[in-house]
Amino acid sequence: MADSANAKPIRTALSGEDGIDLAIIELFFFAYRDFTSDPDLILAKYGFGRAHHRVLYFVNRKPGLTVAELLDVLKITKQSLARVLKQLIDSGHVTQVQGPRDRRQRELYPTARGRTLALALARPQSRRIRAALESSTSTEREGIERFLKAMVNPELRAQIDNLPGNMPGEDHGKQ
Amino acid sequence: MADSANAKPIRTALSGEDGIDLAIIELFFFAYRDFTSDPDLILAKYGFGRAHHRVLYFVNRKPGLTVAELLDVLKITKQSLARVLKQLIDSGHVTQVQGPRDRRQRELYPTARGRTLALALARPQSRRIRAALESSTSTEREGIERFLKAMVNPELRAQIDNLPGNMPGEDHGKQ
DNA sequence: AATTTATGTCAGCCATGTTGACATATTTTT
DNA sequence: AAAAATATGTCAACATGGCTGACATAAATT
């Protein structure tokens, strides 16, 4: 029924009484939106989008990963990846090396240019995080990290731990 | 230069030494991805996407908001909004009411059906949050909320505070 | 030798963002 | 009252980045 018969407007606001954690739902929405807006400005100068950012990020984070591994992290199809990967290779940000054991594989590495761009993209995000944590104790930081990690599907947490410097329970003594 | 001359692969992984907070950057990425995946499954049954979700969410969160206000929260163009809004109206999830003072305005309200769907979409997200906060103290929760809020651009924090039940510094005693 | 696997590629579709132009009704200003 | 500004709607065209399906190639495995 798409008629307007029972389309009476509800005038009461949805709010926490329904046992729903609206506060964190919308904080997460706004926080993530602004978090991604920093790199977007830089990417636009190169004609790149967020898809390029994600590829560049993980290639820098785990140099030498294969196309299959990257697809697994990004959870997109190879056809989607192919488009942006081609552009990153053509622009000299990423380079491919034939797999040493299995020569069907293509190991993906950043070039110097790709490393520079990855750092430039991460910098404002890191700055935003540092500012947001400014008044936090290291205990609070741990609580935040634990929360974010617990928000990830358990099966996928392994992907995070597999990245260099992310051994489970490891201490991150930044700033 | 798009040639492969200076395309030497960099084999060292990008890691925290550069003073960059990679840990939280990637936790945020993975956490948000899985956070949004819950509602996506439900939306698919209706032929809706995330764009519909966002509209439905804010219309429920602030019933009676005008088109202009909604555009301001979502930061998209009216043409983008028009498409999804039309579908939500046609499917009887949202209804428009002529503004009482200014009759040019269209106040947007959820219908009963729209409220039901909004709740169904929020439920799994809230469940995920509750599970992630399971072992957290209320102090830690405060730390997490403060962090997320500090991640939002200062100019935009007003939008959050303007939503019902989000007076600055208010206590959220959920669960 | 046959099959499976890793990757690449072509073609087309869909969702959701964009810009620009223009129409309409209503309110505000002059 | 007339003119200008405002809120909204709509048309058309385009870009990005997802998707599916089909097929090609080279290399590894059986």
Short mmCIF file of C-alpha atoms (C1' of nucleotides) in Angstrom, two decimals:
data_model
loop_
_atom_site.label_atom_id
_atom_site.label_comp_id
_atom_site.label_asym_id
_atom_site.label_seq_id
_atom_site.Cartn_x
_atom_site.Cartn_y
_atom_site.Cartn_z
CA MET A 1 0.00 0.00 0.00
CA ALA A 2 1.65 3.16 -1.16
CA ASP A 3 -1.45 5.27 -0.67
CA SER A 4 -1.55 8.11 1.78
CA ALA A 5 -4.53 6.72 3.68
CA ASN A 6 -2.57 5.49 6.69
CA ALA A 7 0.20 7.99 6.12
CA LYS A 8 -0.55 9.95 9.26
CA PRO A 9 2.46 11.89 10.43
CA ILE A 10 4.10 10.78 13.66
CA ARG A 11 5.07 13.91 15.55
CA THR A 12 7.03 12.42 18.43
CA ALA A 13 10.76 12.13 18.01
CA LEU A 14 12.45 8.77 18.06
CA SER A 15 14.51 8.81 21.21
CA GLY A 16 16.34 6.65 23.67
CA GLU A 17 13.24 5.30 25.40
CA ASP A 18 13.01 2.49 22.90
CA GLY A 19 16.17 1.02 24.42
CA ILE A 20 18.15 2.12 21.42
CA ASP A 21 21.52 3.78 21.76
CA LEU A 22 20.86 6.73 19.49
CA ALA A 23 23.60 8.82 21.04
CA ILE A 24 26.41 6.61 19.85
CA ILE A 25 24.71 5.72 16.57
CA GLU A 26 24.66 9.33 15.47
CA LEU A 27 27.99 10.27 16.98
CA PHE A 28 29.52 7.46 14.99
CA PHE A 29 27.82 8.72 11.85
CA PHE A 30 29.00 12.30 12.21
CA ALA A 31 32.46 11.34 13.43
CA TYR A 32 33.13 9.03 10.52
CA ARG A 33 31.84 11.52 8.02
CA ASP A 34 34.22 14.21 9.14
CA PHE A 35 37.03 11.74 9.60
CA THR A 36 36.88 10.83 5.91
CA SER A 37 36.42 14.40 4.73
CA ASP A 38 40.04 15.35 5.45
CA PRO A 39 41.65 13.01 2.90
CA ASP A 40 38.87 13.65 0.37
CA LEU A 41 40.17 17.17 -0.18
CA ILE A 42 43.66 15.92 -0.96
CA LEU A 43 42.47 13.05 -3.13
CA ALA A 44 40.42 15.41 -5.29
CA LYS A 45 43.64 17.11 -6.44
CA TYR A 46 44.78 13.82 -7.96
CA GLY A 47 41.42 12.89 -9.40
CA PHE A 48 41.24 10.08 -6.88
CA GLY A 49 38.39 9.02 -4.61
CA ARG A 50 37.97 7.03 -1.46
CA ALA A 51 38.37 3.80 -3.35
CA HIS A 52 41.92 4.83 -4.28
CA HIS A 53 42.57 5.84 -0.71
CA ARG A 54 41.64 2.45 0.67
CA VAL A 55 43.79 0.60 -1.85
CA LEU A 56 46.73 2.91 -1.28
CA TYR A 57 46.34 2.61 2.45
CA PHE A 58 46.48 -1.17 2.61
CA VAL A 59 49.21 -1.48 0.01
CA ASN A 60 51.31 0.78 2.21
CA ARG A 61 50.25 -0.96 5.35
CA LYS A 62 51.14 -4.40 4.04
CA PRO A 63 53.51 -4.07 1.09
CA GLY A 64 53.66 -7.13 -1.10
CA LEU A 65 50.10 -8.27 -0.50
CA THR A 66 48.55 -10.05 -3.42
CA VAL A 67 45.48 -8.96 -5.34
CA ALA A 68 43.46 -11.73 -3.69
CA GLU A 69 44.50 -10.61 -0.21
CA LEU A 70 43.58 -7.03 -1.00
CA LEU A 71 40.17 -8.08 -2.29
CA ASP A 72 39.62 -9.93 0.94
CA VAL A 73 40.39 -6.89 3.07
CA LEU A 74 38.36 -4.48 0.99
CA LYS A 75 35.43 -6.83 0.38
CA ILE A 76 34.85 -5.64 -3.15
CA THR A 77 34.94 -7.44 -6.49
CA LYS A 78 38.06 -7.73 -8.61
CA GLN A 79 36.36 -5.69 -11.32
CA SER A 80 35.84 -2.83 -8.92
CA LEU A 81 39.39 -3.08 -7.71
CA ALA A 82 40.80 -3.28 -11.22
CA ARG A 83 39.60 0.18 -12.11
CA VAL A 84 41.21 2.05 -9.26
CA LEU A 85 44.27 -0.16 -9.10
CA LYS A 86 45.00 0.50 -12.76
CA GLN A 87 44.89 4.23 -12.14
CA LEU A 88 47.19 3.94 -9.14
CA ILE A 89 49.66 1.93 -11.19
CA ASP A 90 49.47 4.25 -14.19
CA SER A 91 50.07 7.26 -11.98
CA GLY A 92 53.11 5.58 -10.44
CA HIS A 93 51.77 5.24 -6.89
CA VAL A 94 51.65 1.46 -6.83
CA THR A 95 53.76 -1.12 -8.60
CA GLN A 96 53.28 -4.81 -9.22
CA VAL A 97 55.87 -7.54 -8.77
CA GLN A 98 55.42 -11.08 -9.94
CA GLY A 99 55.06 -13.44 -6.99
CA PRO A 100 58.37 -15.21 -6.28
CA ARG A 101 56.87 -18.58 -5.39
CA ASP A 102 53.67 -18.49 -7.37
CA ARG A 103 54.27 -16.52 -10.53
CA ARG A 104 50.56 -16.10 -11.15
CA GLN A 105 50.35 -13.79 -8.18
CA ARG A 106 50.98 -10.06 -8.37
CA GLU A 107 52.49 -8.60 -5.26
CA LEU A 108 51.49 -4.97 -4.76
CA TYR A 109 53.96 -2.42 -3.44
CA PRO A 110 53.81 1.32 -2.99
CA THR A 111 56.36 3.43 -4.84
CA ALA A 112 58.08 6.36 -3.16
CA ARG A 113 55.34 8.53 -4.59
CA GLY A 114 52.66 6.22 -3.28
CA ARG A 115 54.21 6.21 0.18
CA THR A 116 54.34 9.97 0.21
CA LEU A 117 50.69 10.27 -0.75
CA ALA A 118 49.61 7.66 1.80
CA LEU A 119 51.38 9.63 4.51
CA ALA A 120 49.86 12.89 3.34
CA LEU A 121 46.40 11.32 3.55
CA ALA A 122 46.97 9.79 6.97
CA ARG A 123 48.41 12.95 8.48
CA PRO A 124 45.23 15.02 8.84
CA GLN A 125 43.32 11.99 10.09
CA SER A 126 45.96 11.33 12.70
CA ARG A 127 45.93 14.98 13.66
CA ARG A 128 42.18 14.86 14.15
CA ILE A 129 42.52 11.78 16.32
CA ARG A 130 45.30 13.32 18.37
CA ALA A 131 43.18 16.43 18.96
CA ALA A 132 40.18 14.30 19.92
CA LEU A 133 42.29 12.34 22.40
CA GLU A 134 43.97 15.44 23.76
CA SER A 135 42.29 15.40 27.11
CA SER A 136 42.12 11.61 27.34
CA THR A 137 44.16 9.49 29.67
CA SER A 138 45.93 6.44 28.29
CA THR A 139 43.33 4.31 30.05
CA GLU A 140 40.60 6.10 28.14
CA ARG A 141 42.48 5.54 24.92
CA GLU A 142 42.58 1.84 25.67
CA GLY A 143 38.84 1.89 26.30
CA ILE A 144 38.28 3.57 22.94
CA GLU A 145 40.45 1.08 21.10
CA ARG A 146 38.74 -1.81 22.81
CA PHE A 147 35.35 -0.40 21.89
CA LEU A 148 36.23 0.13 18.23
CA LYS A 149 37.70 -3.33 17.96
CA ALA A 150 34.64 -4.87 19.56
CA MET A 151 32.49 -3.13 16.94
CA VAL A 152 34.20 -5.20 14.23
CA ASN A 153 32.76 -8.58 13.28
CA PRO A 154 34.77 -11.22 15.19
CA GLU A 155 35.68 -13.15 12.03
CA LEU A 156 37.24 -10.03 10.59
CA ARG A 157 39.29 -9.03 13.60
CA ALA A 158 42.04 -11.31 12.35
CA GLN A 159 42.54 -8.92 9.41
CA ILE A 160 43.38 -6.16 11.82
CA ASP A 161 45.74 -8.28 13.85
CA ASN A 162 47.47 -9.38 10.65
CA LEU A 163 48.61 -5.86 9.89
CA PRO A 164 52.16 -5.02 10.98
CA GLY A 165 52.42 -3.69 14.51
CA ASN A 166 48.97 -4.85 15.54
CA MET A 167 49.74 -7.95 17.56
CA PRO A 168 46.76 -8.57 19.83
CA GLY A 169 47.14 -6.82 23.15
CA GLU A 170 50.10 -4.80 21.96
CA ASP A 171 50.78 -1.44 23.49
CA HIS A 172 50.49 1.63 21.26
CA GLY A 173 52.47 4.33 22.99
CA LYS A 174 51.77 7.24 20.73
CA GLN A 175 52.09 10.96 21.43
CA MET B 1 55.71 10.96 -14.99
CA ALA B 2 53.68 7.81 -15.20
CA ASP B 3 56.59 5.68 -16.36
CA SER B 4 57.90 2.83 -14.28
CA ALA B 5 61.43 4.24 -14.12
CA ASN B 6 61.21 5.45 -10.53
CA ALA B 7 58.55 2.88 -9.63
CA LYS B 8 60.82 0.92 -7.32
CA PRO B 9 58.77 -1.04 -4.82
CA ILE B 10 58.98 0.02 -1.21
CA ARG B 11 59.08 -3.12 0.88
CA THR B 12 58.85 -1.67 4.37
CA ALA B 13 55.41 -1.40 5.89
CA LEU B 14 53.98 1.96 6.82
CA SER B 15 53.80 1.88 10.58
CA GLY B 16 53.45 4.02 13.64
CA GLU B 17 57.00 5.37 13.56
CA ASP B 18 55.93 8.20 11.33
CA GLY B 19 53.98 9.62 14.25
CA ILE B 20 50.75 8.55 12.66
CA ASP B 21 48.01 6.88 14.62
CA LEU B 22 47.44 3.97 12.30
CA ALA B 23 45.85 1.85 15.00
CA ILE B 24 42.81 4.08 15.40
CA ILE B 25 42.65 4.99 11.72
CA GLU B 26 42.13 1.40 10.71
CA LEU B 27 39.99 0.44 13.69
CA PHE B 28 37.70 3.27 12.74
CA PHE B 29 37.56 2.04 9.16
CA PHE B 30 36.72 -1.55 10.03
CA ALA B 31 34.35 -0.63 12.85
CA TYR B 32 32.32 1.72 10.69
CA ARG B 33 32.16 -0.74 7.83
CA ASP B 34 30.67 -3.46 9.98
CA PHE B 35 28.46 -0.98 11.82
CA THR B 36 26.75 -0.04 8.58
CA SER B 37 26.55 -3.60 7.28
CA ASP B 38 23.76 -4.58 9.71
CA PRO B 39 21.10 -2.22 8.36
CA ASP B 40 22.22 -2.81 4.76
CA LEU B 41 20.80 -6.33 4.89
CA ILE B 42 17.39 -5.08 6.00
CA LEU B 43 17.34 -2.18 3.55
CA ALA B 44 18.00 -4.51 0.65
CA LYS B 45 14.64 -6.20 1.23
CA TYR B 46 12.91 -2.89 0.53
CA GLY B 47 15.10 -1.95 -2.39
CA PHE B 48 16.55 0.84 -0.28
CA GLY B 49 20.15 1.87 0.26
CA ARG B 50 22.10 3.84 2.80
CA ALA B 51 20.82 7.08 1.40
CA HIS B 52 17.29 6.06 2.34
CA HIS B 53 18.50 4.99 5.76
CA ARG B 54 20.02 8.37 6.51
CA VAL B 55 16.90 10.26 5.45
CA LEU B 56 14.63 7.94 7.41
CA TYR B 57 16.86 8.20 10.44
CA PHE B 58 16.84 11.97 10.69
CA VAL B 59 13.17 12.31 9.81
CA ASN B 60 12.44 10.01 12.74
CA ARG B 61 14.95 11.72 14.95
CA LYS B 62 13.54 15.16 14.29
CA PRO B 63 10.00 14.86 12.95
CA GLY B 64 8.81 17.96 11.16
CA LEU B 65 12.18 19.08 9.91
CA THR B 66 12.08 20.91 6.64
CA VAL B 67 13.75 19.86 3.41
CA ALA B 68 16.34 22.60 3.86
CA GLU B 69 17.20 21.43 7.37
CA LEU B 70 17.57 17.88 6.17
CA LEU B 71 19.86 18.96 3.36
CA ASP B 72 21.96 20.78 5.89
CA VAL B 73 22.37 17.71 8.07
CA LEU B 74 23.06 15.32 5.22
CA LYS B 75 25.30 17.67 3.25
CA ILE B 76 24.00 16.53 -0.11
CA THR B 77 22.27 18.39 -2.93
CA LYS B 78 18.52 18.70 -3.15
CA GLN B 79 18.57 16.69 -6.38
CA SER B 80 20.21 13.77 -4.60
CA LEU B 81 17.77 14.01 -1.76
CA ALA B 82 14.78 14.29 -4.09
CA ARG B 83 15.30 10.83 -5.52
CA VAL B 84 15.38 8.92 -2.27
CA LEU B 85 12.84 11.13 -0.55
CA LYS B 86 10.36 10.50 -3.34
CA GLN B 87 10.76 6.77 -2.92
CA LEU B 88 10.27 7.01 0.83
CA ILE B 89 7.12 9.06 0.33
CA ASP B 90 5.76 6.76 -2.39
CA SER B 91 6.36 3.72 -0.22
CA GLY B 92 4.53 5.37 2.65
CA HIS B 93 7.47 5.66 5.05
CA VAL B 94 7.61 9.44 5.09
CA THR B 95 4.92 12.04 4.66
CA GLN B 96 5.03 15.75 3.92
CA VAL B 97 3.05 18.46 5.64
CA GLN B 98 2.87 22.02 4.47
CA GLY B 99 4.68 24.33 6.87
CA PRO B 100 2.19 26.10 9.15
CA ARG B 101 3.97 29.44 9.24
CA ASP B 102 5.75 29.39 5.92
CA ARG B 103 3.62 27.47 3.47
CA ARG B 104 6.51 27.08 1.05
CA GLN B 105 8.15 24.71 3.48
CA ARG B 106 7.49 20.98 3.57
CA GLU B 107 7.73 19.47 6.99
CA LEU B 108 8.82 15.85 6.88
CA TYR B 109 7.33 13.29 9.24
CA PRO B 110 7.65 9.54 9.51
CA THR B 111 4.52 7.44 9.15
CA ALA B 112 3.88 4.48 11.44
CA ARG B 113 5.51 2.33 8.81
CA GLY B 114 8.51 4.64 8.62
CA ARG B 115 8.90 4.61 12.40
CA THR B 116 8.79 0.83 12.44
CA LEU B 117 11.47 0.56 9.78
CA ALA B 118 13.69 3.13 11.46
CA LEU B 119 13.52 1.13 14.67
CA ALA B 120 14.23 -2.12 12.86
CA LEU B 121 17.32 -0.53 11.32
CA ALA B 122 18.55 0.95 14.58
CA ARG B 123 18.08 -2.23 16.58
CA PRO B 124 21.00 -4.30 15.27
CA GLN B 125 23.27 -1.26 15.42
CA SER B 126 22.32 -0.64 19.00
CA ARG B 127 22.82 -4.31 19.79
CA ARG B 128 26.30 -4.17 18.32
CA ILE B 129 27.10 -1.11 20.39
CA ARG B 130 25.74 -2.67 23.57
CA ALA B 131 27.85 -5.78 22.97
CA ALA B 132 30.94 -3.65 22.32
CA LEU B 133 30.36 -1.73 25.54
CA GLU B 134 29.61 -4.85 27.54
CA SER B 135 32.76 -4.83 29.57
CA SER B 136 33.01 -1.05 29.73
CA THR B 137 32.41 1.07 32.79
CA SER B 138 30.19 4.10 32.50
CA THR B 139 33.33 6.23 32.75
CA GLU B 140 34.73 4.47 29.71
CA ARG B 141 31.49 5.05 27.88
CA GLU B 142 31.78 8.73 28.61
CA GLY B 143 35.32 8.69 27.28
CA ILE B 144 34.14 7.06 24.08
CA GLU B 145 31.33 9.57 23.61
CA ARG B 146 33.67 12.43 24.26
CA PHE B 147 36.15 11.05 21.74
CA LEU B 148 33.55 10.55 19.02
CA LYS B 149 32.15 14.01 19.56
CA ALA B 150 35.61 15.53 19.42
CA MET B 151 36.13 13.84 16.06
CA VAL B 152 33.31 15.93 14.60
CA ASN B 153 34.08 19.31 13.10
CA PRO B 154 33.32 21.93 15.77
CA GLU B 155 30.95 23.88 13.51
CA LEU B 156 28.86 20.77 13.03
CA ARG B 157 28.60 19.74 16.65
CA ALA B 158 25.60 22.02 16.95
CA GLN B 159 23.68 19.66 14.64
CA ILE B 160 24.16 16.86 17.13
CA ASP B 161 23.15 18.97 20.09
CA ASN B 162 20.06 20.09 18.22
CA LEU B 163 18.67 16.58 18.10
CA PRO B 164 16.15 15.73 20.81
CA GLY B 165 17.69 14.38 23.99
CA ASN B 166 21.18 15.52 23.15
CA MET B 167 21.55 18.59 25.29
CA PRO B 168 25.25 19.20 25.80
CA GLY B 169 26.55 17.41 28.85
CA GLU B 170 23.35 15.46 29.29
CA ASP B 171 23.46 12.06 30.94
CA HIS B 172 22.57 9.06 28.79
CA GLY B 173 21.56 6.31 31.17
CA LYS B 174 20.81 3.54 28.70
CA GLN B 175 20.54 -0.22 29.22
"C1'" DA C 1 47.13 -34.07 -19.98
"C1'" DA C 2 43.43 -32.18 -17.48
"C1'" DT C 3 41.94 -29.25 -14.02
"C1'" DT C 4 42.12 -25.62 -10.87
"C1'" DT C 5 43.74 -21.17 -9.51
"C1'" DA C 6 45.21 -16.10 -9.77
"C1'" DT C 7 44.61 -12.52 -12.37
"C1'" DG C 8 42.95 -9.50 -16.10
"C1'" DT C 9 39.44 -7.61 -19.03
"C1'" DC C 10 35.09 -6.47 -21.56
"C1'" DA C 11 30.41 -5.04 -21.28
"C1'" DG C 12 26.59 -3.43 -18.99
"C1'" DC C 13 23.70 -2.28 -14.88
"C1'" DC C 14 22.62 0.26 -10.50
"C1'" DA C 15 22.92 3.59 -6.59
"C1'" DT C 16 24.06 7.84 -5.28
"C1'" DG C 17 26.67 11.68 -5.55
"C1'" DT C 18 27.45 16.06 -8.66
"C1'" DT C 19 26.26 20.62 -11.73
"C1'" DG C 20 23.28 23.66 -14.26
"C1'" DA C 21 18.94 25.37 -15.68
"C1'" DC C 22 14.45 26.44 -14.99
"C1'" DA C 23 9.36 26.42 -12.83
"C1'" DT C 24 6.21 27.41 -9.04
"C1'" DA C 25 4.36 29.13 -4.94
"C1'" DT C 26 4.98 32.02 -1.25
"C1'" DT C 27 7.13 35.42 1.58
"C1'" DT C 28 9.67 39.58 2.13
"C1'" DT C 29 11.23 43.92 0.57
"C1'" DT C 30 10.87 48.08 -1.73
"C1'" DA D 1 1.19 46.68 -5.70
"C1'" DA D 2 5.27 45.36 -7.82
"C1'" DA D 3 9.74 43.37 -7.40
"C1'" DA D 4 12.91 40.45 -5.30
"C1'" DA D 5 14.21 36.74 -2.56
"C1'" DT D 6 13.29 32.14 -0.76
"C1'" DA D 7 11.76 27.04 -0.38
"C1'" DT D 8 10.95 23.53 -3.01
"C1'" DG D 9 10.51 20.62 -7.15
"C1'" DT D 10 12.07 18.87 -11.51
"C1'" DC D 11 14.60 17.90 -15.88
"C1'" DA D 12 18.84 16.51 -17.99
"C1'" DA D 13 23.44 15.10 -18.05
"C1'" DC D 14 27.43 13.33 -15.94
"C1'" DA D 15 30.97 10.83 -12.53
"C1'" DT D 16 32.23 7.47 -9.19
"C1'" DG D 17 32.38 3.16 -7.52
"C1'" DG D 18 29.80 -0.65 -6.37
"C1'" DC D 19 27.76 -5.01 -8.85
"C1'" DT D 20 27.07 -9.40 -12.23
"C1'" DG D 21 28.30 -12.35 -16.03
"C1'" DA D 22 31.34 -14.00 -19.46
"C1'" DC D 23 35.57 -15.07 -21.14
"C1'" DA D 24 41.05 -15.16 -21.65
"C1'" DT D 25 45.64 -16.29 -20.04
"C1'" DA D 26 49.32 -18.15 -17.55
"C1'" DA D 27 50.88 -20.93 -14.06
"C1'" DA D 28 50.30 -24.39 -10.55
"C1'" DT D 29 48.28 -28.63 -9.10
"C1'" DT D 30 46.34 -33.08 -9.80
#
